[in-house]
Tab-separated table of C-alpha atoms and ligand atoms in Angstrom:
chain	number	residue	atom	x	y	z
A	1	UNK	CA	8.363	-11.325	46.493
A	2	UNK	CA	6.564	-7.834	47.469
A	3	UNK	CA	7.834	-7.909	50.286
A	4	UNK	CA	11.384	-9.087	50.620
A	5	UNK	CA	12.533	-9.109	46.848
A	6	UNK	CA	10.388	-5.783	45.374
A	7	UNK	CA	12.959	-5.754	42.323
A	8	UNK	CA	11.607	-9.237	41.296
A	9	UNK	CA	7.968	-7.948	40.772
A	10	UNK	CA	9.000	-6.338	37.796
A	11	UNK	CA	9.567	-10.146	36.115
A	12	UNK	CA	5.958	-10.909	35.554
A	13	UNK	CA	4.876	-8.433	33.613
A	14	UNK	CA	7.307	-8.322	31.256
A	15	UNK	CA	7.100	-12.229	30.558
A	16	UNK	CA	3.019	-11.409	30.436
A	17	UNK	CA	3.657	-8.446	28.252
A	18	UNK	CA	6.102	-10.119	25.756
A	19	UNK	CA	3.986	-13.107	26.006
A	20	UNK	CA	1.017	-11.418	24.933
A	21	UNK	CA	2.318	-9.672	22.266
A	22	UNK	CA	4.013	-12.578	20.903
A	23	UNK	CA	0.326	-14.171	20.778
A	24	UNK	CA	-1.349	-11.069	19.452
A	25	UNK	CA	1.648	-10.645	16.673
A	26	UNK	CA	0.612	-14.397	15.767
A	27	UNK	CA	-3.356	-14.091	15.879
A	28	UNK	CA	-3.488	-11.090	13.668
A	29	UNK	CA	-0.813	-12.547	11.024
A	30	UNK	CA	-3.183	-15.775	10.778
A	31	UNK	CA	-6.192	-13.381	10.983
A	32	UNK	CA	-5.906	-9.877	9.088
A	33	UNK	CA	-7.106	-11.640	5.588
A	34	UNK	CA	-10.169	-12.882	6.592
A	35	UNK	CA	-12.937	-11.233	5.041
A	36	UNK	CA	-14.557	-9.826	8.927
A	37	UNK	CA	-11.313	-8.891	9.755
A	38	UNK	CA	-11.708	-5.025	9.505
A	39	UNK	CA	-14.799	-4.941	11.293
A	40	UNK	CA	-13.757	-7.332	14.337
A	41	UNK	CA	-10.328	-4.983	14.791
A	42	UNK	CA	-11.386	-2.257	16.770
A	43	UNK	CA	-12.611	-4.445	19.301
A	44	UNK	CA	-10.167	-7.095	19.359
A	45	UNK	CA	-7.336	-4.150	19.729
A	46	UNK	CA	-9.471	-2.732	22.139
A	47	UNK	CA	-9.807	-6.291	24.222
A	48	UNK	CA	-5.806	-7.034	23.370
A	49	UNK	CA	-5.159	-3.789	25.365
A	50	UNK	CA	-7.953	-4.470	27.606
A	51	UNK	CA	-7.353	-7.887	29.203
A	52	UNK	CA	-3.435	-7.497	29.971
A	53	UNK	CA	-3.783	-3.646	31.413
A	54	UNK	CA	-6.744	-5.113	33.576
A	55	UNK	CA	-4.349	-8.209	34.745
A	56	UNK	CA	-1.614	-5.823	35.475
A	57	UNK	CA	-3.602	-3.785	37.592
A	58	UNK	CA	-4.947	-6.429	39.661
A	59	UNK	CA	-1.377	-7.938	40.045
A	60	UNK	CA	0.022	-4.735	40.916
A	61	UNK	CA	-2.898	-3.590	43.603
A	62	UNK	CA	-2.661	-7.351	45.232
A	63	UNK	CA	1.262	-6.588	45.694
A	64	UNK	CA	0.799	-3.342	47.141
A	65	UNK	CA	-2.048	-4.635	49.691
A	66	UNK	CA	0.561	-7.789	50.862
A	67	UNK	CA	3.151	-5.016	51.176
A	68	UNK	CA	0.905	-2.949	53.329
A	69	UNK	CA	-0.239	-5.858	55.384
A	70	UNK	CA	3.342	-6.870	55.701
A	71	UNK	CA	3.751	-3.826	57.704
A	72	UNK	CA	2.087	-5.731	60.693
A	73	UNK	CA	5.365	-8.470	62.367
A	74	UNK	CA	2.391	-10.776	63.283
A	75	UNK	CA	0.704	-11.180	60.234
A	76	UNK	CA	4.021	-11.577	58.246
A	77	UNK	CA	5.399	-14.314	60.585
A	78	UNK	CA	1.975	-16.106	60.059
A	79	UNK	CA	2.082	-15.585	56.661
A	80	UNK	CA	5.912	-17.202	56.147
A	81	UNK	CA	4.924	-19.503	58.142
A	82	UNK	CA	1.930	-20.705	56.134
A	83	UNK	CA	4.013	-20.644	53.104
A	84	UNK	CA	6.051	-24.038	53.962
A	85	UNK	CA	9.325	-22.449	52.786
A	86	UNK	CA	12.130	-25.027	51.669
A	87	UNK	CA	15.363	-25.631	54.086
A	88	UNK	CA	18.380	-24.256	52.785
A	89	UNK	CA	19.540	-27.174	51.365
A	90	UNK	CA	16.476	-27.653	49.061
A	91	UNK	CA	17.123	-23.948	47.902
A	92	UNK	CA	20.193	-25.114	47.071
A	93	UNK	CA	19.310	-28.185	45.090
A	94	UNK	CA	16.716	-25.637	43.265
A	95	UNK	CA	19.320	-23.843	42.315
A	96	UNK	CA	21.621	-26.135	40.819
A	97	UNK	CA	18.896	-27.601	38.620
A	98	UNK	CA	18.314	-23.610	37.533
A	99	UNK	CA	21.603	-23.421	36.805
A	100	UNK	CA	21.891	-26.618	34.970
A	101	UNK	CA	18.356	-26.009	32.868
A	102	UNK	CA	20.129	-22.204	32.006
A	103	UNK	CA	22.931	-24.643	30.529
A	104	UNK	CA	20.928	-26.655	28.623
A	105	UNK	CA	18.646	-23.662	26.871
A	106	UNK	CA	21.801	-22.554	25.986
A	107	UNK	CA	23.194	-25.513	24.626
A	108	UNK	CA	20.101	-26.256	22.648
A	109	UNK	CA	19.632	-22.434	20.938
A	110	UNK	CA	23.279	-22.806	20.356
A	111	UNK	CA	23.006	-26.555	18.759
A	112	UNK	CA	19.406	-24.922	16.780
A	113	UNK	CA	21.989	-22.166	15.256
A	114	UNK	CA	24.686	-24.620	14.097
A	115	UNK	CA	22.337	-26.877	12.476
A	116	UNK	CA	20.780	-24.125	10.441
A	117	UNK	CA	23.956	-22.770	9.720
A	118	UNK	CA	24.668	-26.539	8.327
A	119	UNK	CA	21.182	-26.717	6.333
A	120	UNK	CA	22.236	-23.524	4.433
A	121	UNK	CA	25.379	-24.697	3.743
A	122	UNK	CA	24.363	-27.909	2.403
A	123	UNK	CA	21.394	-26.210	0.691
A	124	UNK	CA	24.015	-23.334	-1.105
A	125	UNK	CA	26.220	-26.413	-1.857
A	126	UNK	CA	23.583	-28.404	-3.576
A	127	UNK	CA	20.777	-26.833	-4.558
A	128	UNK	CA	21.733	-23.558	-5.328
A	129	UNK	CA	20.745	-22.074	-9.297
A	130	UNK	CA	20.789	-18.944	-11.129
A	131	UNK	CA	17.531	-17.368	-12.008
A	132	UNK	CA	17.302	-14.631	-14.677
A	133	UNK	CA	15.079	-11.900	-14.875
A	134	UNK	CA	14.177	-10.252	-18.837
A	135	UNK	CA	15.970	-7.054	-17.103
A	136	UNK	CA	19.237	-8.201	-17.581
A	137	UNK	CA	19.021	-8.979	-13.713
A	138	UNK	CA	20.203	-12.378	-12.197
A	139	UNK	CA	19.649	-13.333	-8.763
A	140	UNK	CA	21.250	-16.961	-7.170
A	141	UNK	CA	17.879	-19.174	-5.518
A	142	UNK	CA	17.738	-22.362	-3.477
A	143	UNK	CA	15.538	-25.007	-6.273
A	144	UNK	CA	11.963	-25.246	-5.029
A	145	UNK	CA	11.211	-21.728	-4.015
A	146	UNK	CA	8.348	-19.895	-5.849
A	147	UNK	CA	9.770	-17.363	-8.542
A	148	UNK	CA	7.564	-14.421	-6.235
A	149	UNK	CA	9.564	-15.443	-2.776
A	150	UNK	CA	12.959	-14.828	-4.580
A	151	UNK	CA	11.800	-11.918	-6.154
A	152	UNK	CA	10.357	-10.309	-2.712
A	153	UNK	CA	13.800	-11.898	-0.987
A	154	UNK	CA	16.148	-10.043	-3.347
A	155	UNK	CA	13.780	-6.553	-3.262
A	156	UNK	CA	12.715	-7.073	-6.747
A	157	UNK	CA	9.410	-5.030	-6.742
A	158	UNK	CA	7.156	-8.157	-7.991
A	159	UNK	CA	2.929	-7.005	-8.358
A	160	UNK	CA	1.396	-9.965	-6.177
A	161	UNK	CA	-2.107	-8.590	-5.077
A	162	UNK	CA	-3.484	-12.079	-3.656
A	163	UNK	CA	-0.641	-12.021	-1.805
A	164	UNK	CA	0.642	-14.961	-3.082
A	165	UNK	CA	-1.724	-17.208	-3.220
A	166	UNK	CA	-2.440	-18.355	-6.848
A	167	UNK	CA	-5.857	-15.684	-6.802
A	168	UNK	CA	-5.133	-13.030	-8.980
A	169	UNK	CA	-2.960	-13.840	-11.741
A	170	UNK	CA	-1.208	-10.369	-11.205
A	171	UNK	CA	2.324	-11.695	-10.720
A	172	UNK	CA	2.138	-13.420	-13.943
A	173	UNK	CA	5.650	-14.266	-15.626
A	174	UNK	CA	6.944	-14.645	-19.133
A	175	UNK	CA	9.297	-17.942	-19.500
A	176	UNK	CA	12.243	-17.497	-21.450
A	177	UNK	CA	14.220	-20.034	-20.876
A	178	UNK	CA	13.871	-23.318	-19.395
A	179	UNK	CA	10.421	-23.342	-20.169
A	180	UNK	CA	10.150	-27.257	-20.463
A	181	UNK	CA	11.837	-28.128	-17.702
A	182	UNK	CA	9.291	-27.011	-15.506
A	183	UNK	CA	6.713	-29.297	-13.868
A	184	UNK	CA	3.108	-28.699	-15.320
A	185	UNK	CA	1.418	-25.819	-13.697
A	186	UNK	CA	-0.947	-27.577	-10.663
A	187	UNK	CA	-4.947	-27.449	-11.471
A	188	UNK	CA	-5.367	-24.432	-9.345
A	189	UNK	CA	-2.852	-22.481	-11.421
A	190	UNK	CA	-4.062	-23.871	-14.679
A	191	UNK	CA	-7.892	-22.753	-13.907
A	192	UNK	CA	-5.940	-19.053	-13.129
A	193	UNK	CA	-4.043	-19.386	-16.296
A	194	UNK	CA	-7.121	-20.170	-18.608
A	195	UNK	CA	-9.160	-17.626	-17.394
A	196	UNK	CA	-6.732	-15.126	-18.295
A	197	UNK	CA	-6.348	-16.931	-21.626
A	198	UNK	CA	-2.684	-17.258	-20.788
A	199	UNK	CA	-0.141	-18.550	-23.765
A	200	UNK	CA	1.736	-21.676	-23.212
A	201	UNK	CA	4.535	-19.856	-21.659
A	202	UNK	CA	2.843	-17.599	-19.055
A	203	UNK	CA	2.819	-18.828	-15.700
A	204	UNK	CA	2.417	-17.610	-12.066
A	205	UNK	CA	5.663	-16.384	-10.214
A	206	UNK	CA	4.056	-17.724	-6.699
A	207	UNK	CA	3.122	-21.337	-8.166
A	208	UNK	CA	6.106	-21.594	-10.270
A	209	UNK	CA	9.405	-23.367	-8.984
A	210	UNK	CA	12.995	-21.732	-9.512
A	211	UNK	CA	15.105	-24.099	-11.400
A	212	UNK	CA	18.755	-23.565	-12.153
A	213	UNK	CA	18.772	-21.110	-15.643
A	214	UNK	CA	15.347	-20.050	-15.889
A	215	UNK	CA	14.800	-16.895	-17.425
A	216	UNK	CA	11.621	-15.036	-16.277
A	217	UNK	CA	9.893	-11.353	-17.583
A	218	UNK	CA	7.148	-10.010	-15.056
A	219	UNK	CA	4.575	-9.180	-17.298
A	220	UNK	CA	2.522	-6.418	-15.143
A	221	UNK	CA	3.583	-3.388	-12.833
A	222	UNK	CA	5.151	-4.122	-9.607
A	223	UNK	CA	2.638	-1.683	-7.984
A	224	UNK	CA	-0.823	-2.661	-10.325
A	225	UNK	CA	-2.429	-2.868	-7.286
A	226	UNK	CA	-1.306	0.759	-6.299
A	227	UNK	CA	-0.243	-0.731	-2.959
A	228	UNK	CA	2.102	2.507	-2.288
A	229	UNK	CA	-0.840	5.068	-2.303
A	230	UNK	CA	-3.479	2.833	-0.836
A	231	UNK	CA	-1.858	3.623	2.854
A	232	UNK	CA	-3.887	5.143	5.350
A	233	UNK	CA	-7.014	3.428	3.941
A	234	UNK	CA	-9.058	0.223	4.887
A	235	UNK	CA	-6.714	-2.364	4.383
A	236	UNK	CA	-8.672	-3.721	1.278
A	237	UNK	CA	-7.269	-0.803	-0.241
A	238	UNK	CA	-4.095	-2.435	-0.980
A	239	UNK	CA	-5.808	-5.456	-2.650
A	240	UNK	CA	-7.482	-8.312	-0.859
A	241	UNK	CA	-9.504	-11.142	-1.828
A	242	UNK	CA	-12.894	-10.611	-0.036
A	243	UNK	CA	-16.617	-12.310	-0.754
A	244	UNK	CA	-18.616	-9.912	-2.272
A	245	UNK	CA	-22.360	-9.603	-4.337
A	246	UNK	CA	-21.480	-8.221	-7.794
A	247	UNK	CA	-23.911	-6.383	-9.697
A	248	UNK	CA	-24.354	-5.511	-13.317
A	249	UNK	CA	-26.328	-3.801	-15.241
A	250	UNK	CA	-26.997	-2.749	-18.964
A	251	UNK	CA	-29.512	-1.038	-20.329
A	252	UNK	CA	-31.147	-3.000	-23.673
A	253	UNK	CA	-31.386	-1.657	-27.087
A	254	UNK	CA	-30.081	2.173	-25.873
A	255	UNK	CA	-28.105	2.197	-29.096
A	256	UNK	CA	-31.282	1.923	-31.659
A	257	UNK	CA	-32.442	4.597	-29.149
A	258	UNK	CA	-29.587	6.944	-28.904
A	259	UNK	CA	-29.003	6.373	-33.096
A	260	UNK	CA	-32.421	8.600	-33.223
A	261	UNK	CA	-31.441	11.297	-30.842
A	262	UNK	CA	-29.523	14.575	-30.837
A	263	UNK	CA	-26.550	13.927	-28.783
A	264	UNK	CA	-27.321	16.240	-26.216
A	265	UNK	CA	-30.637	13.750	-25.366
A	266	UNK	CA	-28.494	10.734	-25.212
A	267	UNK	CA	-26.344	12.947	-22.769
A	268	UNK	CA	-29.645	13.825	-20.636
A	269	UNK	CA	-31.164	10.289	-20.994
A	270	UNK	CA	-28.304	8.742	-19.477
A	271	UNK	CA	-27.610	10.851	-16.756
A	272	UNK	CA	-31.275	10.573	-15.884
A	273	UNK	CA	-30.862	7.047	-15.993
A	274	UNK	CA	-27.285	6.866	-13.988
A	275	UNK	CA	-29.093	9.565	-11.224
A	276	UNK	CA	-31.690	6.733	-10.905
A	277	UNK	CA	-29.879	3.544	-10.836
A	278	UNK	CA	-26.825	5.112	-8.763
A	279	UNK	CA	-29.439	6.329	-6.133
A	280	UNK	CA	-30.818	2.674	-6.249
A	281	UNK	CA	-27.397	0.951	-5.473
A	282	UNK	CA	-26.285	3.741	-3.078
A	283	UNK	CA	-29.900	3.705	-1.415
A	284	UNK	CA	-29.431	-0.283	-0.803
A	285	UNK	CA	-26.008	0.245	0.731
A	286	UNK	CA	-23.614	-1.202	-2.789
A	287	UNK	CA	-21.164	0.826	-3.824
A	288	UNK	CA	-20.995	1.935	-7.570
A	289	UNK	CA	-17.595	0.819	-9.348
A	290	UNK	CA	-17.970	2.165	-12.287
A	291	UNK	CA	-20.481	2.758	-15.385
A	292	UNK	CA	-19.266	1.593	-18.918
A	293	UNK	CA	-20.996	2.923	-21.555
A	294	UNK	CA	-24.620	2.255	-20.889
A	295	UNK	CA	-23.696	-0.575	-17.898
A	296	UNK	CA	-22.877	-0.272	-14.185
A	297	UNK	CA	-21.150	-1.858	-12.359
A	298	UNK	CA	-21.529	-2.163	-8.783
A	299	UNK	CA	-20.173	-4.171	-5.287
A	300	UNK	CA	-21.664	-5.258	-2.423
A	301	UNK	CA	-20.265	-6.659	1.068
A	302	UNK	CA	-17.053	-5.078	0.799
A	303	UNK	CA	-17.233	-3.382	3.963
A	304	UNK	CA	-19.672	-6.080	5.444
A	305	UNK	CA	-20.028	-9.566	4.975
A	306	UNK	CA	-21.519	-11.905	1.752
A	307	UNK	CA	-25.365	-12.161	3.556
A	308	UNK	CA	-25.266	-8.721	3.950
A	309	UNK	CA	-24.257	-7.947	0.336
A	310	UNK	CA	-26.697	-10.455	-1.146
A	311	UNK	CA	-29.012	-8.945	0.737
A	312	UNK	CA	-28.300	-5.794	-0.549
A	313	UNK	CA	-27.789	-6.481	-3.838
A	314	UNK	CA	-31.416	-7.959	-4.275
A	315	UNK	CA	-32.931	-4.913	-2.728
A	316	UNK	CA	-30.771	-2.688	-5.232
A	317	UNK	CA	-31.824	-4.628	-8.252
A	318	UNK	CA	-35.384	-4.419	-7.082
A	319	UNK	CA	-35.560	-0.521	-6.271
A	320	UNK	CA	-33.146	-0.355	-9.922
A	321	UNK	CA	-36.451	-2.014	-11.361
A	322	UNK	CA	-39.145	0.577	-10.016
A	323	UNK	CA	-36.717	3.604	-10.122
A	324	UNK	CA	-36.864	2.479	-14.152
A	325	UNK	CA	-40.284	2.208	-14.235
A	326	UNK	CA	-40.687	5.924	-12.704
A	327	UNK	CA	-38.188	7.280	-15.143
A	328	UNK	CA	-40.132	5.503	-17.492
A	329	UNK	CA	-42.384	7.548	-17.147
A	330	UNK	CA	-41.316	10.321	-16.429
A	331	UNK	CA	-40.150	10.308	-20.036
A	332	UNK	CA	-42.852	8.588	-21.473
A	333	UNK	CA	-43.581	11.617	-24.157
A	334	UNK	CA	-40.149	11.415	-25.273
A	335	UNK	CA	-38.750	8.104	-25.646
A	336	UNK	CA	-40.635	5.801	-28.221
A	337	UNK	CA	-39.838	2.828	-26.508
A	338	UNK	CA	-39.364	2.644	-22.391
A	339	UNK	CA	-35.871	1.665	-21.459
A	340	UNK	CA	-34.906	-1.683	-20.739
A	341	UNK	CA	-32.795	-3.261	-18.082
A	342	UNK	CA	-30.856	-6.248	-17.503
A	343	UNK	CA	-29.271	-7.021	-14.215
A	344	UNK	CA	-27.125	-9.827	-13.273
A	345	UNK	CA	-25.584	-10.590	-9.614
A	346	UNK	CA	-23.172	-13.059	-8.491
A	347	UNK	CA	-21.729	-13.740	-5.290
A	348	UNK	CA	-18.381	-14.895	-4.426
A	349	UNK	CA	-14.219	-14.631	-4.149
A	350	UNK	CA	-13.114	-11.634	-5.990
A	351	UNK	CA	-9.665	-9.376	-5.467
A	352	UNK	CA	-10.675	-6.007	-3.894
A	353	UNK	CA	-8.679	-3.035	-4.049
A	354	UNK	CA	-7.837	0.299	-5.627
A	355	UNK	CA	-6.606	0.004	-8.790
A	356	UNK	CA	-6.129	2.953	-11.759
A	357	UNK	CA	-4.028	5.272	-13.002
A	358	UNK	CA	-2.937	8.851	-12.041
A	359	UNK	CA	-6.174	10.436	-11.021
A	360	UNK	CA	-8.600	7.888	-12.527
A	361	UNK	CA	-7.792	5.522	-9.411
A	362	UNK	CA	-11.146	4.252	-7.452
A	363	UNK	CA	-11.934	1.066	-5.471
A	364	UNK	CA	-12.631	-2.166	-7.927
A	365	UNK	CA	-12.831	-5.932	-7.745
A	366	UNK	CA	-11.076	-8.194	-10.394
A	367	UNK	CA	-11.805	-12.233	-10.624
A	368	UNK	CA	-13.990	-15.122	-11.575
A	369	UNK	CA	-16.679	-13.411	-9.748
A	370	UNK	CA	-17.017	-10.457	-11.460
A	371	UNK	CA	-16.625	-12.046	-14.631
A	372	UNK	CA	-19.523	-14.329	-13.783
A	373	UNK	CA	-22.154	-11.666	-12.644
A	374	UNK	CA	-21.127	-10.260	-16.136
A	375	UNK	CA	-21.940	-12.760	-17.782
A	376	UNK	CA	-25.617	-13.355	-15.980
A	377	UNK	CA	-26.525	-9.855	-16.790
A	378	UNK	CA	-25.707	-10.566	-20.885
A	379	UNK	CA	-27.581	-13.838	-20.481
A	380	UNK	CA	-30.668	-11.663	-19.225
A	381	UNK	CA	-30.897	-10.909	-22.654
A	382	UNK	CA	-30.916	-15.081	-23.619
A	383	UNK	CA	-34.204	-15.712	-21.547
A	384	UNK	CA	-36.026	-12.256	-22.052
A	385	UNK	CA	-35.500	-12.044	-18.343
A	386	UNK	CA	-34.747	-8.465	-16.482
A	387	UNK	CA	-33.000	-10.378	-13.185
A	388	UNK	CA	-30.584	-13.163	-13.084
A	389	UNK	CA	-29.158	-14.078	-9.967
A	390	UNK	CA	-26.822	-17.309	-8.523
A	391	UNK	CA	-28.732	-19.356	-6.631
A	392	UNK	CA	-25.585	-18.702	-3.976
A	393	UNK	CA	-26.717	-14.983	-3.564
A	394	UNK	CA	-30.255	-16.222	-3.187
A	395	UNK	CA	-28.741	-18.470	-0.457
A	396	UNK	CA	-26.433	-16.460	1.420
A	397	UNK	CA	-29.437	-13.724	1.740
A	398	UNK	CA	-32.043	-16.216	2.961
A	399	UNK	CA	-34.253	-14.778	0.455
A	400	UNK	CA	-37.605	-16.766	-1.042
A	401	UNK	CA	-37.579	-16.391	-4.215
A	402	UNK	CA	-39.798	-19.468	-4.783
A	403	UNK	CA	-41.667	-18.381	-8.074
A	404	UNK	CA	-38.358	-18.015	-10.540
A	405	UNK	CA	-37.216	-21.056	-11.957
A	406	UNK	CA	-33.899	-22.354	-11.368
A	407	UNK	CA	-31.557	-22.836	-14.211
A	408	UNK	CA	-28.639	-24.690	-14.538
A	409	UNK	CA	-25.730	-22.856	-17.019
A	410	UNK	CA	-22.168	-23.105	-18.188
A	411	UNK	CA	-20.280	-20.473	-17.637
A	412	UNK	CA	-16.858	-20.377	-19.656
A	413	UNK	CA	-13.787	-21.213	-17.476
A	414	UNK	CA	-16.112	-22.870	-14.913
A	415	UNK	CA	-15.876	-26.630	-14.646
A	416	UNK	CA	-19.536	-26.884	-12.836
A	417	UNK	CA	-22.542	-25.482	-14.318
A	418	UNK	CA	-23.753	-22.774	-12.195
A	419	UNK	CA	-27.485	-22.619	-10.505
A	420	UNK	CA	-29.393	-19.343	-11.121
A	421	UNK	CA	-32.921	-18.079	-10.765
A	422	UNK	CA	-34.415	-16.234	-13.400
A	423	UNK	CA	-36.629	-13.563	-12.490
A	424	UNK	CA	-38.847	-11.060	-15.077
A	425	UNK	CA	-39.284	-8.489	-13.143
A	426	UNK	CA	-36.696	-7.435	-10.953
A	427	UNK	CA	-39.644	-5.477	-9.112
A	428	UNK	CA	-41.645	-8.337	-7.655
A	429	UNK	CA	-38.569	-9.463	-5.734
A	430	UNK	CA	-39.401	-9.623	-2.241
A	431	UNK	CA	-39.288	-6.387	-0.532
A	432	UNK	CA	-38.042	-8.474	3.190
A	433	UNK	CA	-34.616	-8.608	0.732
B	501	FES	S1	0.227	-13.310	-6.442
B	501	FES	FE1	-1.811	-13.557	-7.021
B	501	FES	S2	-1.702	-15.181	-8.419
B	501	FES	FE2	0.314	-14.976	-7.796
């Protein structure tokens, strides 16, 4: 082909190129939500650039030594030679079948585009209905599809930060008609549902089924998740469900103790105390969401993975423990109790992403997991206890924390009670954490 058809040479690489594409295009749709995503794609861009520019080259610099080598009448008559080249009437035969497999591709993509043209026929015929938004707007559906995919098929901004997949609970929809002609909302969507304490009638636009005259009202934002400024960013940014350690954190009884100060002190106290704890968390490698009244809240893992944010997360609630006991005192002559701490962490699913309004916009995490580590920190106060973790973040951090007991609990909206050690002092976790 280098030699006597040099136009030809041109065919591979643009079947390897397309080809590899294609597959790339395919690996990083099925890949880009997986929680190491972010961190693998610098090097899997660099290797999908890598491998086929590396193949090209050797391609091309083996065509250009036959083509040099070709220059010497010997060595080319050996080489034809070698090459057992078909008679001219077993070209010809080649060529016929060519030309009849050319027929039959085309035959096939054509028969492929007449029977899909038939399906959506039929489909318009018979299963076409009317679905009706609270706006006034009405949009025609095939039955069956979610409520979400005709809303993102007909351009109606719809908020769906899982993406769709029954997670978040952010593309919940008011039913206004129709209502009981719906099936029953599947387990997964119920569990969504009841944990945001959902009314009969609310249900999820990507679990729920478009039948002919139902009336629907999305009840958030089409852009809660603030996908439109979150550009530019790690992808998370836009909202993505990622395993992370979350960490809270309250401090106990500060409102007998700021009821007795000026409220300048409180003021000082608690930025003395946020200085510490922030420093703690920042120090271990979390990232602080946000501080609510006397709590914090923090994340770890979202730029990592779930051992590394357990990990993390116990070293932050142990250096949170002796950074209290310095400020302690520090301030022992003016406090007349020390502050108290209780810290909960919980590992698991939660929707990451930057979330807000107008300039009070930061990076946050929304879900059963967060609600959960809550939840361990306010049962601190239950067993006396500064630490409670989930046995999971224990786990995932291959920690030892042999001495605290494990506890079973319920936790509200949970069907399983939920292991957790329960730990005194959050300073006499091991320092290997
Ligand atoms: S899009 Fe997240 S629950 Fe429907």
């Amino acid at each position: 082909m280098w030699v006597f058809a040099p136009f030809l040479t041109i065919k591979q690489p643009v079947a390897l190129i397309v080809a590899w594409v294609h597959g790339c295009v395919g690996l990083y749709l099925w890949l880009r939500f997986r929680s190491w995503f972010d961190r693998a794609a610098p090097w899997l861009l660099a290797a999908a650039v890598t491998i086929p520019t590396a193949a090209l080259g050797g391609y091309v610099a083996a065509g250009m030594s036959i083509r040099e080598l070709a220059q010497d009448p010997v060595w080319l008559q050996n080489a034809v030679a070698a090459m057992n080249l078909p008679s001219n009437a077993e070209v010809s035969t080649v060529y016929r079948y060519i030309e009849n497999a050319r027929m039959g591709f085309v035959l096939l993509v054509a028969a492929a585009l007449a029977g899909r043209m038939v399906r959506l026929t039929v489909e318009r015929r018979g299963r076409d209905a009317v679905l009706r938004y609270g706006s006034g707007h009405s949009v025609r559906a095939t039955v069956g599809m979610s409520v979400l995919a005709v809303s993102r098929a007909n351009g109606i901004p719809h908020a769906s930060v899982c993406g769709g997949r029954g997670r978040c609970s952010t593309c919940r929809i008011r039913i206004g008609a129709r209502l009981e002609a719906l099936p029953e909302p599947s387990e997964a969507e119920a569990k969504v549902l009841r944990r945001i304490a959902a009314p009969p009638n609310v249900r999820l636009a990507c679990q729920t089924v478009v039948i002919d005259g139902l009336e629907v009202m999305p009840l958030l934002p089409p852009h809660a998740a603030g996908v439109s400024e979150a550009h530019g960013g790690p992808s998370y940014l836009q909202g993505r469900e990622l395993d992370i350690a979350v960490l809270f954190a309250d401090l106990r009884g500060f409102t007998q103790i700021s009821e007795q100060r000026l409220p300048y002190d409180v003021v000082f106290i608690l930025n003395r105390y946020f200085a510490e704890m922030g420093a703690a968390i920042e120090g271990a490698g979390g990232r602080i969401d946000k501080f609510i009244g006397d709590g914090i809240m923090a994340l770890f893992g979202v730029d990592s993975d779930p051992a590394t944010g357990s990990r993390q997360a116990l070293a932050a609630a142990r250096a949170m423990s002796e950074r209290l006991a310095d400020l302690n005192a520090s301030l022992e002559g003016d406090l007349s109790e020390p502050l108290r701490i209780g810290i909960g962490v919980h590992l698991g699913p939660a929707i990451v992403g930057e979330m807000g309004y107008g300039r009070v916009r930061g990076i946050t995490a929304v879900g059963d997991t967060v609600n959960t580590a809550s939840r361990l920190e306010s049962m601190t106060k239950e067993h006396g206890a500064q630490f409670i973790v989930s046995q999971v973040v224990v786990e995932a951090a291959g920690a030892d924390l042999e001495p605290a007991p494990t506890v079973e609990i319920d936790i509200r909206g949970r069907r399983q009670t939920l292991a957790v050690r329960v730990v005194m002092d959050a300073s006499t976790l091991p320092a290997s954490t």
